[in-house]
Amino acid sequence: MTMKCYKFIVCLGLLIVTCLQVDAQQLTQKYNSFYDRTEFFDSRGRMVGYAKYNNFYDRLEYYDANGNLLKTEKQNNFYNRKDINDGNGNSRGYEKKNNFYNRTERYDENGNMKYTKKWNSFYERYDIYDADGNHVGYYKWNSFYNRWEFHEL
């Protein structure tokens, strides 16, 4: 797995649910080496968007299926977090690693926690919890299809 592919996998979060507003029970993503990007698919196999690393701006960019920029993510070393902006450059929050709880936390632009992501070594998946601590779903690697799949609970 290349470093770029790893960066895409680490940036999972709830991208598809929160940004692309896809209404599906099973969402998948797969790395496309030809286009050097991660593509997101709904349960019917239709591509709903993709993510690509922009070396010039040193950021990850998310697009819908038509190529419209939805959001960007860039590492902020000063605050030790990943800043998230919409397609127009407006802040939409940030993601930060919480080493005390060994989880990744996502905050909105006002500093309110939206969800957390934590690795579950027993099930070998990322469990997703809402701001109230309710388990809402998980990401699991499907080695047969060579892709990450989100399962909503």
CSV table of C-alpha atoms in Angstrom, one decimal:
chain,number,residue,atom,x,y,z
A,1,MET,CA,0.0,0.0,0.0
A,2,THR,CA,1.5,3.3,-1.0
A,3,MET,CA,1.8,6.3,1.3
A,4,LYS,CA,-0.8,8.2,-0.7
A,5,CYS,CA,-3.3,5.3,-0.4
A,6,TYR,CA,-2.6,5.2,3.3
A,7,LYS,CA,-3.4,8.9,3.6
A,8,PHE,CA,-6.8,8.3,1.9
A,9,ILE,CA,-7.6,5.4,4.2
A,10,VAL,CA,-6.7,7.4,7.3
A,11,CYS,CA,-9.0,10.2,6.2
A,12,LEU,CA,-12.1,8.0,6.3
A,13,GLY,CA,-14.2,9.7,9.0
A,14,LEU,CA,-17.8,10.0,7.9
A,15,LEU,CA,-16.9,11.7,4.6
A,16,ILE,CA,-19.6,10.0,2.5
A,17,VAL,CA,-22.4,10.5,5.1
A,18,THR,CA,-21.6,14.1,6.0
A,19,CYS,CA,-20.4,15.5,2.7
A,20,LEU,CA,-21.9,13.6,-0.1
A,21,GLN,CA,-25.3,13.0,1.6
A,22,VAL,CA,-25.7,9.5,0.2
A,23,ASP,CA,-28.7,7.6,1.5
A,24,ALA,CA,-27.5,4.0,1.6
A,25,GLN,CA,-26.9,1.2,4.0
A,26,GLN,CA,-23.5,0.1,2.6
A,27,LEU,CA,-21.0,2.6,1.3
A,28,THR,CA,-17.7,1.7,-0.2
A,29,GLN,CA,-14.5,3.3,-1.3
A,30,LYS,CA,-11.7,1.9,-3.5
A,31,TYR,CA,-8.3,3.3,-4.6
A,32,ASN,CA,-8.0,3.8,-8.3
A,33,SER,CA,-4.3,3.6,-9.2
A,34,PHE,CA,-5.0,4.7,-12.8
A,35,TYR,CA,-6.3,8.1,-11.7
A,36,ASP,CA,-4.3,8.1,-8.4
A,37,ARG,CA,-7.4,8.8,-6.3
A,38,THR,CA,-9.9,7.1,-3.9
A,39,GLU,CA,-13.4,6.7,-5.3
A,40,PHE,CA,-16.6,6.4,-3.3
A,41,PHE,CA,-19.6,4.3,-4.4
A,42,ASP,CA,-23.1,3.9,-3.2
A,43,SER,CA,-24.7,0.5,-2.6
A,44,ARG,CA,-25.7,0.2,-6.3
A,45,GLY,CA,-22.1,0.6,-7.4
A,46,ARG,CA,-22.5,4.1,-8.7
A,47,MET,CA,-19.6,6.5,-8.1
A,48,VAL,CA,-20.8,9.4,-5.9
A,49,GLY,CA,-17.4,11.1,-5.5
A,50,TYR,CA,-13.7,10.8,-5.2
A,51,ALA,CA,-10.7,12.1,-3.2
A,52,LYS,CA,-7.3,13.1,-4.5
A,53,TYR,CA,-4.2,14.5,-2.9
A,54,ASN,CA,-3.1,17.9,-4.3
A,55,ASN,CA,0.7,18.1,-4.0
A,56,PHE,CA,0.8,21.8,-5.0
A,57,TYR,CA,-1.4,22.8,-2.1
A,58,ASP,CA,-0.3,19.9,0.1
A,59,ARG,CA,-3.9,18.9,0.9
A,60,LEU,CA,-6.5,16.3,0.3
A,61,GLU,CA,-9.4,17.4,-1.9
A,62,TYR,CA,-12.9,15.7,-2.1
A,63,TYR,CA,-15.0,16.0,-5.3
A,64,ASP,CA,-18.5,14.9,-6.2
A,65,ALA,CA,-19.0,12.6,-9.2
A,66,ASN,CA,-19.2,15.6,-11.5
A,67,GLY,CA,-15.8,16.9,-10.4
A,68,ASN,CA,-17.1,19.8,-8.2
A,69,LEU,CA,-14.9,20.5,-5.2
A,70,LEU,CA,-16.7,19.7,-2.0
A,71,LYS,CA,-14.1,20.1,0.7
A,72,THR,CA,-10.4,20.1,1.5
A,73,GLU,CA,-8.4,18.7,4.4
A,74,LYS,CA,-4.9,20.0,5.3
A,75,GLN,CA,-2.7,19.1,8.3
A,76,ASN,CA,-2.2,22.0,10.7
A,77,ASN,CA,1.0,21.3,12.5
A,78,PHE,CA,0.7,24.4,14.7
A,79,TYR,CA,-2.5,23.1,16.4
A,80,ASN,CA,-1.6,19.4,15.7
A,81,ARG,CA,-4.9,18.8,13.9
A,82,LYS,CA,-6.4,18.4,10.4
A,83,ASP,CA,-8.3,21.5,9.3
A,84,ILE,CA,-11.4,20.9,7.1
A,85,ASN,CA,-12.7,23.5,4.7
A,86,ASP,CA,-15.6,23.6,2.2
A,87,GLY,CA,-15.1,24.1,-1.5
A,88,ASN,CA,-15.1,27.9,-1.1
A,89,GLY,CA,-12.3,27.8,1.6
A,90,ASN,CA,-14.6,28.4,4.6
A,91,SER,CA,-13.8,26.4,7.7
A,92,ARG,CA,-16.0,23.4,8.4
A,93,GLY,CA,-14.2,22.2,11.5
A,94,TYR,CA,-11.2,20.0,12.2
A,95,GLU,CA,-10.2,16.5,13.1
A,96,LYS,CA,-7.8,15.8,16.0
A,97,LYS,CA,-6.2,12.6,17.5
A,98,ASN,CA,-7.0,12.2,21.2
A,99,ASN,CA,-4.1,10.1,22.5
A,100,PHE,CA,-5.7,9.8,26.0
A,101,TYR,CA,-8.7,7.9,24.7
A,102,ASN,CA,-6.8,6.5,21.7
A,103,ARG,CA,-9.4,7.8,19.2
A,104,THR,CA,-9.9,10.5,16.5
A,105,GLU,CA,-12.4,13.2,17.2
A,106,ARG,CA,-14.2,15.4,14.6
A,107,TYR,CA,-15.3,18.9,15.5
A,108,ASP,CA,-17.5,21.4,13.6
A,109,GLU,CA,-16.5,25.0,12.9
A,110,ASN,CA,-17.8,26.1,16.4
A,111,GLY,CA,-15.7,23.5,18.2
A,112,ASN,CA,-18.6,21.1,19.0
A,113,MET,CA,-17.7,17.4,18.7
A,114,LYS,CA,-19.6,15.7,15.9
A,115,TYR,CA,-18.3,12.1,16.1
A,116,THR,CA,-15.4,9.9,17.1
A,117,LYS,CA,-13.5,7.1,15.3
A,118,LYS,CA,-11.7,4.4,17.2
A,119,TRP,CA,-9.9,1.3,16.0
A,120,ASN,CA,-11.5,-2.0,17.2
A,121,SER,CA,-8.7,-4.6,17.2
A,122,PHE,CA,-11.0,-7.4,18.1
A,123,TYR,CA,-13.2,-6.9,15.0
A,124,GLU,CA,-10.4,-5.2,13.0
A,125,ARG,CA,-12.5,-2.2,12.0
A,126,TYR,CA,-13.0,1.5,12.8
A,127,ASP,CA,-16.0,2.0,15.0
A,128,ILE,CA,-17.9,5.3,14.6
A,129,TYR,CA,-19.7,7.0,17.5
A,130,ASP,CA,-21.8,10.1,17.5
A,131,ALA,CA,-21.2,13.1,19.9
A,132,ASP,CA,-23.4,11.4,22.5
A,133,GLY,CA,-21.3,8.2,22.4
A,134,ASN,CA,-23.8,6.1,20.5
A,135,HIS,CA,-22.3,3.5,18.1
A,136,VAL,CA,-23.6,4.5,14.7
A,137,GLY,CA,-21.6,2.4,12.4
A,138,TYR,CA,-18.2,1.1,11.4
A,139,TYR,CA,-15.7,0.9,8.6
A,140,LYS,CA,-14.3,-2.5,7.7
A,141,TRP,CA,-11.7,-3.5,5.1
A,142,ASN,CA,-13.1,-6.0,2.5
A,143,SER,CA,-10.1,-7.9,1.3
A,144,PHE,CA,-12.1,-9.7,-1.4
A,145,TYR,CA,-13.0,-6.4,-3.1
A,146,ASN,CA,-9.9,-4.6,-1.8
A,147,ARG,CA,-11.9,-1.7,-0.4
A,148,TRP,CA,-13.2,-0.1,2.8
A,149,GLU,CA,-16.9,-0.5,3.5
A,150,PHE,CA,-19.1,1.6,5.8
A,151,HIS,CA,-21.8,-0.3,7.6
A,152,GLU,CA,-24.5,1.8,9.3
A,153,LEU,CA,-26.1,0.4,12.4
